[in-house]
One Martini backbone bead per residue (centre of mass of N, CA, C, O) as a GRO file, in nm:
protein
   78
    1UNK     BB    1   2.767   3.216  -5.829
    2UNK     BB    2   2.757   2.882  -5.805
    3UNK     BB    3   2.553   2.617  -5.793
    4UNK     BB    4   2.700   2.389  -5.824
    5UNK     BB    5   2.858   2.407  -5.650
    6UNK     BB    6   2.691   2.395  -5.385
    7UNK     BB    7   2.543   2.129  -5.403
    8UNK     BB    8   2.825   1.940  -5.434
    9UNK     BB    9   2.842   2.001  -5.113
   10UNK     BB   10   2.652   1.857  -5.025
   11UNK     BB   11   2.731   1.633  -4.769
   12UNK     BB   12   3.061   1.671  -4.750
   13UNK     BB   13   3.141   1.760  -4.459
   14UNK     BB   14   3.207   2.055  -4.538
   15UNK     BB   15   3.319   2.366  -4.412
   16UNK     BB   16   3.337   2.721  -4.449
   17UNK     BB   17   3.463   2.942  -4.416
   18UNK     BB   18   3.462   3.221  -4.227
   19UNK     BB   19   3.345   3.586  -4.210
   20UNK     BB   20   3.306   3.850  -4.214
   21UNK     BB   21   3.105   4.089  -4.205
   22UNK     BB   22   2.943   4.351  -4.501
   23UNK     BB   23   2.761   4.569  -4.515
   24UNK     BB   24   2.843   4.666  -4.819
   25UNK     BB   25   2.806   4.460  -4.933
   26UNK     BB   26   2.630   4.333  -5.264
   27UNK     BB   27   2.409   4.155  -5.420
   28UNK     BB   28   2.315   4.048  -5.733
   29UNK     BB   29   2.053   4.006  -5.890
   30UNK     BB   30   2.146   3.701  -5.984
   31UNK     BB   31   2.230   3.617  -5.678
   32UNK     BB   32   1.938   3.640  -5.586
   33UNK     BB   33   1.802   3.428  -5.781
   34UNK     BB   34   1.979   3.167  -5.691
   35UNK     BB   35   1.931   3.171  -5.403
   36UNK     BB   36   1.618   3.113  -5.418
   37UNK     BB   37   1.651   2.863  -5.577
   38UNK     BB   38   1.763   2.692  -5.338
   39UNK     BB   39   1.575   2.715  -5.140
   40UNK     BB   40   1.366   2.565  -5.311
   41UNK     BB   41   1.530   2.308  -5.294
   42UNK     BB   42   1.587   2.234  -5.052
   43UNK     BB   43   1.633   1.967  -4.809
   44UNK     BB   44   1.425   1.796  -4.608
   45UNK     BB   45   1.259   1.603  -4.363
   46UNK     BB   46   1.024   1.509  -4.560
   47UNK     BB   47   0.972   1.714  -4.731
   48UNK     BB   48   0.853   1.967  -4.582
   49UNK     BB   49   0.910   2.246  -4.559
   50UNK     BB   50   0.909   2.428  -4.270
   51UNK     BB   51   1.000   2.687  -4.360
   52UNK     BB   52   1.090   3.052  -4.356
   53UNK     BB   53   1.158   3.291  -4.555
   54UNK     BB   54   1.298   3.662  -4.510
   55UNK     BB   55   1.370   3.907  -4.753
   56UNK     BB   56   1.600   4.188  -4.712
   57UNK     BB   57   1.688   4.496  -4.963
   58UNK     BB   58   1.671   4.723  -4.730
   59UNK     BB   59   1.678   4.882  -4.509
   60UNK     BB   60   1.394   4.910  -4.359
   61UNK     BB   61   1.379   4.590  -4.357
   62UNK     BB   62   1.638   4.500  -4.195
   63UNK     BB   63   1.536   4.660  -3.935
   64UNK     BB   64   1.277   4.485  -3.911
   65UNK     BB   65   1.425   4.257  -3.823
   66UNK     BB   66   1.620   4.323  -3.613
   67UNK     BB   67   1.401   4.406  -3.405
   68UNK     BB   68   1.256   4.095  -3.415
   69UNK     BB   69   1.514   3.915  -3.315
   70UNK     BB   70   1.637   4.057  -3.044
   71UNK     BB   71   1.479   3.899  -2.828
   72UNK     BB   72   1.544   3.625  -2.870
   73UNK     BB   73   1.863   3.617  -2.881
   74UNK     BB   74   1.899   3.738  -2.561
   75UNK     BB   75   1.763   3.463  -2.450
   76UNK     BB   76   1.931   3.259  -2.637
   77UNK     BB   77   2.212   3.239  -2.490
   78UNK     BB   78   2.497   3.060  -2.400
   0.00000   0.00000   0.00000
């Protein structure tokens, strides 16, 4: 992952095609340390940086942020 080409995108309007999830994919401590490193720059409206991350890099971690996101999504489906 290139931090450089992700920055150079930001505000570009143009959005990375779409996906599927590959649960079995994992990422590099490098592109783990990248990914954080970026979190820590992006930009908010007024500087607030009003968000939490949080990452889960174990399958019981995992497991509890599912866990716990479950009820969220399901009552605002649209």
């Amino acid at each position: 992952m290139k931090v450089g080409i992700i920055q150079s995108r930001r505000g570009s309007g143009v959005a990375p095609p779409s996906r599927e999830f590959d649960p079995n994919k994992k990422i590099t401590d490098e592109q783990f340390e990248q990914i954080k490193t970026l979190l820590r720059f992006s930009p908010s409206s007024l500087n607030s940086q009003p968000w939490h991350v949080v990452i889960a890099n174990i399958e019981k971690g995992k497991k509890r942020i599912s866990k716990g996101t479950q009820e969220f999504f399901s009552q605002h489906v649209v």
